[in-house]
N, CA, C and O atoms as a DFTB+ gen file, in Angstrom:
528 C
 N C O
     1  1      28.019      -7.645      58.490
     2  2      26.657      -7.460      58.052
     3  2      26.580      -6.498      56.876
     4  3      25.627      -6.471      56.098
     5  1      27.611      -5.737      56.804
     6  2      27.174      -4.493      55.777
     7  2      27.979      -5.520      54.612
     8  3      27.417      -5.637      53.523
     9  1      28.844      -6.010      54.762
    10  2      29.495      -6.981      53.846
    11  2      28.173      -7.145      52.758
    12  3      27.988      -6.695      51.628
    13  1      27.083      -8.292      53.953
    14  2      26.258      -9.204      52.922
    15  2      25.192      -8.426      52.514
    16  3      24.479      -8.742      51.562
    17  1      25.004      -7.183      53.338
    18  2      24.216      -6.390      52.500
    19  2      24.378      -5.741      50.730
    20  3      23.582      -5.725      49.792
    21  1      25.703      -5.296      50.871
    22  2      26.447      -4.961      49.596
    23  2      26.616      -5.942      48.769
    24  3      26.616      -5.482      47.627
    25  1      26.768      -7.118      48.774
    26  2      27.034      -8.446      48.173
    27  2      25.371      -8.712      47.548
    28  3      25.069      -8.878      46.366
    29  1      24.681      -8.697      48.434
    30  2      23.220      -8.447      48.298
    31  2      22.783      -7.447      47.357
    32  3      21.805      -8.140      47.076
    33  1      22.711      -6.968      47.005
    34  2      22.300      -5.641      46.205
    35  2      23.229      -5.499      44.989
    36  3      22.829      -5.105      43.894
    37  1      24.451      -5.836      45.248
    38  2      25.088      -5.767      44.350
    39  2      24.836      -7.303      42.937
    40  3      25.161      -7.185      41.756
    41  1      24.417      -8.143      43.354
    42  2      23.689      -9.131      42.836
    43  2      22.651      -9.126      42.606
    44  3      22.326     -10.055      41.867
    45  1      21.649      -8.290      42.979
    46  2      20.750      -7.877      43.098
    47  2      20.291      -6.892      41.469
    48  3      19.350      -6.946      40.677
    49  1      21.274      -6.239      41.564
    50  2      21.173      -5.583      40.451
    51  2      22.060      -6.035      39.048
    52  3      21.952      -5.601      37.901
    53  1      22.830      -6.911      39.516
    54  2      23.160      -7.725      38.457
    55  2      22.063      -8.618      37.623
    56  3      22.083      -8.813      36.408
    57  1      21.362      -8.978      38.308
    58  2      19.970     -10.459      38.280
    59  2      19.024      -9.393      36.970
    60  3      18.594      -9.635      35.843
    61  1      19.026      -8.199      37.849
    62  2      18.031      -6.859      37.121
    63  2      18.499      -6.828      35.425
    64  3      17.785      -7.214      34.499
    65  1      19.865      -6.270      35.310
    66  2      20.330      -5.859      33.999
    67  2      20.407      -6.953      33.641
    68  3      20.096      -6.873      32.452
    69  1      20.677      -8.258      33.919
    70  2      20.643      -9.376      32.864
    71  2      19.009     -10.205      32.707
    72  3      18.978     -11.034      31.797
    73  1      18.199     -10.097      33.207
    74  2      17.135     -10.423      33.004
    75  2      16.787      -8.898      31.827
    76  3      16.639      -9.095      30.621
    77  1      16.744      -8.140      32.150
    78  2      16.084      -6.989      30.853
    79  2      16.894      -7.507      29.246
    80  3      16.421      -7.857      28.165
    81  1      18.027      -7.373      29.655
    82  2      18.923      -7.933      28.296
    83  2      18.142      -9.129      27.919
    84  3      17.905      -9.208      26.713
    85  1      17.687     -10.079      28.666
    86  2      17.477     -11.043      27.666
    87  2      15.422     -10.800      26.843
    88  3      15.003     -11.276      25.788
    89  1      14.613      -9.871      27.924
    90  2      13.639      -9.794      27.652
    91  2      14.177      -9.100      26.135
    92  3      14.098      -9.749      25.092
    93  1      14.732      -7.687      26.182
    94  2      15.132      -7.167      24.980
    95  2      15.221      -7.996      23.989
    96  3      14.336      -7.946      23.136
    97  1      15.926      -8.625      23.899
    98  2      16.585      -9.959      22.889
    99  2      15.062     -10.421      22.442
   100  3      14.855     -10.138      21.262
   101  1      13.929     -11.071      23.106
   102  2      12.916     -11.566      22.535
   103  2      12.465     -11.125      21.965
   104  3      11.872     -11.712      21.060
   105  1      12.425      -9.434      22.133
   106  2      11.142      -8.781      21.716
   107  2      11.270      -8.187      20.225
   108  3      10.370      -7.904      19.433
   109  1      12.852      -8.072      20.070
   110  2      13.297      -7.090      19.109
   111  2      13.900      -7.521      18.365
   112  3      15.127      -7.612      18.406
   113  1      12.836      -8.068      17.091
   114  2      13.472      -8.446      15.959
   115  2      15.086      -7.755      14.961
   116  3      15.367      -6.644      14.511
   117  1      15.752      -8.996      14.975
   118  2      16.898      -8.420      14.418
   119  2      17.161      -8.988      13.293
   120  3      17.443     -10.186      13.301
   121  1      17.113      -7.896      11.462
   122  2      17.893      -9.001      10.435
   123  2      18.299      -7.637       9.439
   124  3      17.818      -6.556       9.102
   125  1      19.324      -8.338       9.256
   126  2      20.287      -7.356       8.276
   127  2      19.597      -6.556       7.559
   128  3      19.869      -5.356       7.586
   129  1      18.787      -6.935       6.940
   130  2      18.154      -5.285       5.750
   131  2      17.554      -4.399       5.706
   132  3      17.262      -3.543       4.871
   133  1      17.182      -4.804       7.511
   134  2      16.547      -3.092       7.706
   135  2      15.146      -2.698       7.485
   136  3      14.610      -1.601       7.643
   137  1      14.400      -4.442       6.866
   138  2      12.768      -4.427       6.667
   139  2      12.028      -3.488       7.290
   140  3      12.507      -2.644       8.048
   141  1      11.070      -3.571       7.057
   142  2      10.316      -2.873       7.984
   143  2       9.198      -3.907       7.618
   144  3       9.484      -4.109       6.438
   145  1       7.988      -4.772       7.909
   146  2       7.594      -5.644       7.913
   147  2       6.061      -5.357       9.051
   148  3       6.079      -5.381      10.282
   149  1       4.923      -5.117       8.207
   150  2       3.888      -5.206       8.764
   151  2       2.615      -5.828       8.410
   152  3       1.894      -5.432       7.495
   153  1       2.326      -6.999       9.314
   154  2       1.150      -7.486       9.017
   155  2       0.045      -6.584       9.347
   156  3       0.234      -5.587      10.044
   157  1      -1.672      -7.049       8.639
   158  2      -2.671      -6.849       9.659
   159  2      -3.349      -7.733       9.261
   160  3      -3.289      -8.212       8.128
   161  1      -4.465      -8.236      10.601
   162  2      -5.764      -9.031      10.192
   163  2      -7.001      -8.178      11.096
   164  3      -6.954      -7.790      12.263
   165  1      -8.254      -8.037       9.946
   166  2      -9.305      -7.669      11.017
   167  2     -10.210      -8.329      10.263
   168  3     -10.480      -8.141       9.077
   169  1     -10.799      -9.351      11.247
   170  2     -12.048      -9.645      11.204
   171  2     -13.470      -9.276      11.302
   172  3     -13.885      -8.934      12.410
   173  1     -14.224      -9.295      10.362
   174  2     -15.695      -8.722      10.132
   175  2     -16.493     -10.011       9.497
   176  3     -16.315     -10.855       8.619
   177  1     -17.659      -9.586      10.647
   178  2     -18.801     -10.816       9.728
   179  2     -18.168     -12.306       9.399
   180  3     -17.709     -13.024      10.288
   181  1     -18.205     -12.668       8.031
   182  2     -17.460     -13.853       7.852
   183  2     -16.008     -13.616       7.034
   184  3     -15.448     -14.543       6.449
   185  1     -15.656     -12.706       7.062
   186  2     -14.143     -12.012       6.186
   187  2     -13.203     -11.740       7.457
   188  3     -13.171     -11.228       8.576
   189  1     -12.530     -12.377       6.591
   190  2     -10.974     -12.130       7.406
   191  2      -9.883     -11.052       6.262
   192  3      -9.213     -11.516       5.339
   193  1      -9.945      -9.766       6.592
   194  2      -9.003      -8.702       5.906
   195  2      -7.612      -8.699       6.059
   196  3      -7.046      -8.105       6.977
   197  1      -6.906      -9.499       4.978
   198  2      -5.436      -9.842       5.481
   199  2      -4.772      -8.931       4.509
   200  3      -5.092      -8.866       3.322
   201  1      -3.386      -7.902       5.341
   202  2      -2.403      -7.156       4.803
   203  2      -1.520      -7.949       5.006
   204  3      -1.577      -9.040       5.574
   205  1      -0.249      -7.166       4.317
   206  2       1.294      -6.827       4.561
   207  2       1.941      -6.041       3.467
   208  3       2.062      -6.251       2.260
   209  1       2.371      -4.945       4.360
   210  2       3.320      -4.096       3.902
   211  2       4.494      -4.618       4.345
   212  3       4.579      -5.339       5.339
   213  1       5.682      -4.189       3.444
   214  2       7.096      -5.093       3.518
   215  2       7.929      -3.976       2.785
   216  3       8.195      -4.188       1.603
   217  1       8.392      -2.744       3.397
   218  2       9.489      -1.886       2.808
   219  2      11.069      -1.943       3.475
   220  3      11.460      -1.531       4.567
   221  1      11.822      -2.633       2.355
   222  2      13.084      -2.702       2.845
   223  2      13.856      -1.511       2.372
   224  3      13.568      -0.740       1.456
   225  1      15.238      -1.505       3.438
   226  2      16.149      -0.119       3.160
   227  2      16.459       0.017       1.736
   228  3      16.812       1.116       1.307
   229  1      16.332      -1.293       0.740
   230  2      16.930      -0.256      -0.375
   231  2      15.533      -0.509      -1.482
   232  3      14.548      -1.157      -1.128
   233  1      15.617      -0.112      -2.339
   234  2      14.575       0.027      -3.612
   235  2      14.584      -0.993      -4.471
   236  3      13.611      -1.231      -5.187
   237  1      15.894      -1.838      -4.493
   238  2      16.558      -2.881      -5.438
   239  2      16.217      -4.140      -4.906
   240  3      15.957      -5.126      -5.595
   241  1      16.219      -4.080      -3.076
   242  2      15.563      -5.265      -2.224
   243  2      14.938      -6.318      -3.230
   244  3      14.250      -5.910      -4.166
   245  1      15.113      -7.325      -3.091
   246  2      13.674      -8.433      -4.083
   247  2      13.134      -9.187      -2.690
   248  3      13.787      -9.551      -1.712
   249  1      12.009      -9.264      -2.902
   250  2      10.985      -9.499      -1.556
   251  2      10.172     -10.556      -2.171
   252  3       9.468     -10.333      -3.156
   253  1      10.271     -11.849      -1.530
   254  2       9.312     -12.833      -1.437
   255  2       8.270     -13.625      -0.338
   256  3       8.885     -14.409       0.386
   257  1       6.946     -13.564      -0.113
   258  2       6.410     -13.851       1.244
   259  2       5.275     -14.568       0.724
   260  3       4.721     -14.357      -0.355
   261  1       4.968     -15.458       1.610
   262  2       3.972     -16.511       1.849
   263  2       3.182     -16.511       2.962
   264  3       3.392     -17.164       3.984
   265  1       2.212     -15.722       2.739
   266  2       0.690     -15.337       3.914
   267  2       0.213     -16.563       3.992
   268  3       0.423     -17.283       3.016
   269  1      -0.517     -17.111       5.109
   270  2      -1.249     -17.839       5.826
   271  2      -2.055     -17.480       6.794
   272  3      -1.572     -17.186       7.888
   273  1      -3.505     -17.435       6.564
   274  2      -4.523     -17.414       7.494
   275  2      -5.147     -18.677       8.225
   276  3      -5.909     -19.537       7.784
   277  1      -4.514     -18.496       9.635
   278  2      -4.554     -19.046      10.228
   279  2      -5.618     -19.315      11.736
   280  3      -5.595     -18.429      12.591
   281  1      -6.685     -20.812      12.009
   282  2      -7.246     -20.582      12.983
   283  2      -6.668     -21.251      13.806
   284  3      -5.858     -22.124      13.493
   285  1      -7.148     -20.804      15.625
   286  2      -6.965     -21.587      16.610
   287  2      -8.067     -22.474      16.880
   288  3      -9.282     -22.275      16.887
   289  1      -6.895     -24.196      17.252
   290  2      -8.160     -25.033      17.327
   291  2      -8.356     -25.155      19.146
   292  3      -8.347     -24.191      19.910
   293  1      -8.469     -26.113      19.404
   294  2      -8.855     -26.127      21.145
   295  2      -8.260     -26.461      22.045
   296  3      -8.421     -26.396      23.264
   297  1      -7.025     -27.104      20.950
   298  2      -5.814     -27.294      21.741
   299  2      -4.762     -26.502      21.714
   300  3      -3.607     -26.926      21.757
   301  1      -5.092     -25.244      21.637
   302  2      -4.299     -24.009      21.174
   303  2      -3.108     -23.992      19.958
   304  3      -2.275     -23.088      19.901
   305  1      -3.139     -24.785      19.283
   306  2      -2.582     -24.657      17.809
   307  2      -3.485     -23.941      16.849
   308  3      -4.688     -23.685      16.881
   309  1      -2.305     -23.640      15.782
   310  2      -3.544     -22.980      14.541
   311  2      -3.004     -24.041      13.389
   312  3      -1.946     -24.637      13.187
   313  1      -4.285     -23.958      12.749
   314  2      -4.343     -24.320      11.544
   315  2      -4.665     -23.862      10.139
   316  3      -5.756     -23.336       9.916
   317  1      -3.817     -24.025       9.230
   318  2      -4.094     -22.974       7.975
   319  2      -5.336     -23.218       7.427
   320  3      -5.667     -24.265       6.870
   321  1      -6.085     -22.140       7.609
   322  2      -7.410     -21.803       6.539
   323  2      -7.407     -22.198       4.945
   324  3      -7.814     -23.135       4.257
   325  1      -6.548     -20.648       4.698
   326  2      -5.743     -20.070       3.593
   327  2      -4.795     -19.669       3.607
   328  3      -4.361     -19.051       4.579
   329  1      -3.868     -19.964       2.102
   330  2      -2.263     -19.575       2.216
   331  2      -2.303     -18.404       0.526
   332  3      -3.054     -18.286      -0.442
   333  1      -1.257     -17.887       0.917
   334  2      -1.294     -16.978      -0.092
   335  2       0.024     -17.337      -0.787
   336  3       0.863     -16.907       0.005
   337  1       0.596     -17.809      -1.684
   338  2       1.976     -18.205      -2.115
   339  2       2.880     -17.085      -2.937
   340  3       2.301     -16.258      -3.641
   341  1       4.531     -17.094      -2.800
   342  2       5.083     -16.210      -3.848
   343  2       4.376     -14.878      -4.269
   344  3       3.862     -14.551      -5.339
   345  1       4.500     -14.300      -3.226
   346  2       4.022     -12.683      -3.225
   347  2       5.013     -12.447      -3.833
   348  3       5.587     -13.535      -3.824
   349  1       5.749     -11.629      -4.476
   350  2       6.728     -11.242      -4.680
   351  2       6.885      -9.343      -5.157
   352  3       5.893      -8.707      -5.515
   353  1       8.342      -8.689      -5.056
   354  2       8.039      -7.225      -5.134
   355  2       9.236      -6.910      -5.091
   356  3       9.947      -7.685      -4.452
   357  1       9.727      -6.023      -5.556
   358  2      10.919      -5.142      -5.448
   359  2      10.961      -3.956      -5.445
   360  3      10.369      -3.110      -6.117
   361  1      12.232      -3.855      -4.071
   362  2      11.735      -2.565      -3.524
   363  2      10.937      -1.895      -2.210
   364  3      11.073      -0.939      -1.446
   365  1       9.920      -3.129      -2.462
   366  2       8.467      -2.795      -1.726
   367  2       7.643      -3.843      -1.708
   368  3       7.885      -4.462      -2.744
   369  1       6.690      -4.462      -1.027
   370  2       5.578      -5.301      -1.101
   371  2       4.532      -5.078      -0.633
   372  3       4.515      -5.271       0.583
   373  1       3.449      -4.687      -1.132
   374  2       1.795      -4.637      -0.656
   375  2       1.014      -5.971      -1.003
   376  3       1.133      -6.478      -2.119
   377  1       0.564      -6.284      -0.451
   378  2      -0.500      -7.768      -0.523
   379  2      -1.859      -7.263       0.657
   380  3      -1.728      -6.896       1.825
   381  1      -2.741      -7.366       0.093
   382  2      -4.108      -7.408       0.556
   383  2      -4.956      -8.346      -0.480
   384  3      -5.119      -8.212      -1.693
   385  1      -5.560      -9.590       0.645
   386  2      -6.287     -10.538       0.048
   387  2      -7.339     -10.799       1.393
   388  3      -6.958     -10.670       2.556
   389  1      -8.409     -11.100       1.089
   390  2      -9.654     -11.615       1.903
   391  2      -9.807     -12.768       1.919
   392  3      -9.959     -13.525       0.960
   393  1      -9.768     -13.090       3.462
   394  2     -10.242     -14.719       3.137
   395  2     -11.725     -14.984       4.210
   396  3     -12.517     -14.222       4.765
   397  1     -11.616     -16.012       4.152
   398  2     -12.956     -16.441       4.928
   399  2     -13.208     -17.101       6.717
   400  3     -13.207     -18.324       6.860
   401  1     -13.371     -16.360       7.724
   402  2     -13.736     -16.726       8.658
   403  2     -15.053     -17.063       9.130
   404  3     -15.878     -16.170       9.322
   405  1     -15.331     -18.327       9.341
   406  2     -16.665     -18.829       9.031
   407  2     -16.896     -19.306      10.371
   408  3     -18.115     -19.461      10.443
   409  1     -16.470     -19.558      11.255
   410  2     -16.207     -20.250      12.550
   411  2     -15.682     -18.957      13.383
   412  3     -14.594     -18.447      13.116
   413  1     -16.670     -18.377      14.583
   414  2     -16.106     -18.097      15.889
   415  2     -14.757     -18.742      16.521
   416  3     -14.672     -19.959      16.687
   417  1     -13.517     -17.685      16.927
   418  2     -12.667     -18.076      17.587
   419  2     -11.528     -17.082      17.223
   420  3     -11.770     -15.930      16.865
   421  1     -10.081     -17.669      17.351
   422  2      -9.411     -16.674      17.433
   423  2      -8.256     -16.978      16.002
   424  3      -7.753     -18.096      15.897
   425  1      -7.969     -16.005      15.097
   426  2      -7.281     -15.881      14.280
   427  2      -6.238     -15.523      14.357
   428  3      -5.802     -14.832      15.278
   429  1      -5.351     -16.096      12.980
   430  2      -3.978     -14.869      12.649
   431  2      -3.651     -15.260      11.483
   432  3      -4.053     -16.179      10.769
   433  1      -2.512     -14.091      11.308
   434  2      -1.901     -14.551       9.910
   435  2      -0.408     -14.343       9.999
   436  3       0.147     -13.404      10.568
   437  1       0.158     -15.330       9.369
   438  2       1.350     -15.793       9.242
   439  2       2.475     -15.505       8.038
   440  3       2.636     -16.138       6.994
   441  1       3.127     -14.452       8.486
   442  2       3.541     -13.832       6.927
   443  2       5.211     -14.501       7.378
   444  3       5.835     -14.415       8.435
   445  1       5.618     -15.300       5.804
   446  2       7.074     -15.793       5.838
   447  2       7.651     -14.984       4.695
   448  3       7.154     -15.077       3.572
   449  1       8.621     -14.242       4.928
   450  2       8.879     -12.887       4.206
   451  2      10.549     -13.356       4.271
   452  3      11.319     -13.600       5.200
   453  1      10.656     -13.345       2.970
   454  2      12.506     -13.084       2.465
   455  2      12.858     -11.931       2.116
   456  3      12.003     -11.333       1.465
   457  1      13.479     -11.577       2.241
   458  2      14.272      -9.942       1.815
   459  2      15.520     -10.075       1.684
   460  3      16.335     -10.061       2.606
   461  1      15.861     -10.278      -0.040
   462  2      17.479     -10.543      -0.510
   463  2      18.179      -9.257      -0.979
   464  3      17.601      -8.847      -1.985
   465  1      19.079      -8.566      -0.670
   466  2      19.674      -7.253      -0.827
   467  2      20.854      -7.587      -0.918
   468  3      21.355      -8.701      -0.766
   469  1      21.573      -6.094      -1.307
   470  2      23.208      -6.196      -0.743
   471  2      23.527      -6.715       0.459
   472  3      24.683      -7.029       0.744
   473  1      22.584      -6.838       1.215
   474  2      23.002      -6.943       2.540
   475  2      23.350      -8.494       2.822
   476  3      23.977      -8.985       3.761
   477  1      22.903      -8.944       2.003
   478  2      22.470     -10.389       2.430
   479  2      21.224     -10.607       2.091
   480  3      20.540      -9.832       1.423
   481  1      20.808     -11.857       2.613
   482  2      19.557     -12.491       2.650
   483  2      18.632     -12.701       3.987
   484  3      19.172     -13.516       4.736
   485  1      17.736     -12.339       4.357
   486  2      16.606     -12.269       5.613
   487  2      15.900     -13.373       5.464
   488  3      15.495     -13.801       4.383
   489  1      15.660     -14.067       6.953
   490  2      14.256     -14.499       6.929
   491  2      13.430     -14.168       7.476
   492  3      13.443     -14.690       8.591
   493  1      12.451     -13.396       7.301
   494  2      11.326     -13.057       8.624
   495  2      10.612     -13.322       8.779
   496  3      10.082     -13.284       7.668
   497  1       9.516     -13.882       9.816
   498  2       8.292     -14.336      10.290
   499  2       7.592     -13.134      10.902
   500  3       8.393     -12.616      11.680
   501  1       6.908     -12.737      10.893
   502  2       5.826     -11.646      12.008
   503  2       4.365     -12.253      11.822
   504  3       4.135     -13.047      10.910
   505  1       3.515     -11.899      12.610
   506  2       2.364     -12.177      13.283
   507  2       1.652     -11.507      13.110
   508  3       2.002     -10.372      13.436
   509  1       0.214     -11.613      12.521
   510  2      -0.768     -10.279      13.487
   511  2      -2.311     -11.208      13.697
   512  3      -2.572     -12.259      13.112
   513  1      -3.153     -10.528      14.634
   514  2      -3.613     -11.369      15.814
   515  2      -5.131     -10.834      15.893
   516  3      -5.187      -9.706      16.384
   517  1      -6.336     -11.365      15.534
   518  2      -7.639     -10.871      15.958
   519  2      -8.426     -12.262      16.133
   520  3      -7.971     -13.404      16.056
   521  1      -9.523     -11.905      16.349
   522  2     -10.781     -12.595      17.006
   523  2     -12.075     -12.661      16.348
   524  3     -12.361     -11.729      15.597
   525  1     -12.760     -13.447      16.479
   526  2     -14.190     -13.733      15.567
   527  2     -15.044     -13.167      16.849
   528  3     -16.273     -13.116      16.799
């Protein structure tokens, strides 16, 4: 009995550390250059206030991203509003553009961000998330 108890627990806590490892893995974006990569959206009235800041580790970085404001329809997909094309920046990227939320419901914006360095080349996607 103490056998299957120990066998028990000892699996037990195996199940534990490999389930966290893989939550980790989802949550925590990983790409070589060290981005730092932040959307925002806040909605007011009929304006949708779309950022992104985009500072990579080095200064020389060349940064290219393609914003999309995006709604949800009823079948829980989104669909692009507005797209913002070839942001581009080195070094650094700021983009703030307004677009138009005209329709109650739920928004976002969709930033597709390259970051080519010594390091290599990135692709990143991030999210950010509000409501009408």
């Amino acid at each position: 009995m103490r056998n299957k108890r120990f066998l028990f627990v000892l699996l037990l806590c195996l199940a534990m550390a490999f389930s966290s490892v893989a939550v980790a893995s989802e949550i925590m974006p990983f790409w070589n250059s060290n981005a730092k990569c932040v959307p925002n959206l806040v909605i007011s009235g009929n304006n949708a206030y779309c950022t992104l800041n985009v500072d990579p580790a080095s200064s020389s970085d060349k940064i290219t991203a393609n914003i999309s404001l995006q709604k949800q329809n009823s079948r829980g997909n989104y669909t692009t509003q507005q797209s913002w094309t070839n942001q581009t920046g080195t070094g650094k990227l700021r983009f703030s553009a307004t677009g138009s939320a005209s329709d109650s419901g739920s928004y976002r914006i969709k930033c597709d961000v390259v970051v080519n360095g010594s390091g290599g080349t990135d692709n990143i996607t991030v999210y950010a998330y509000d409501n009408k």
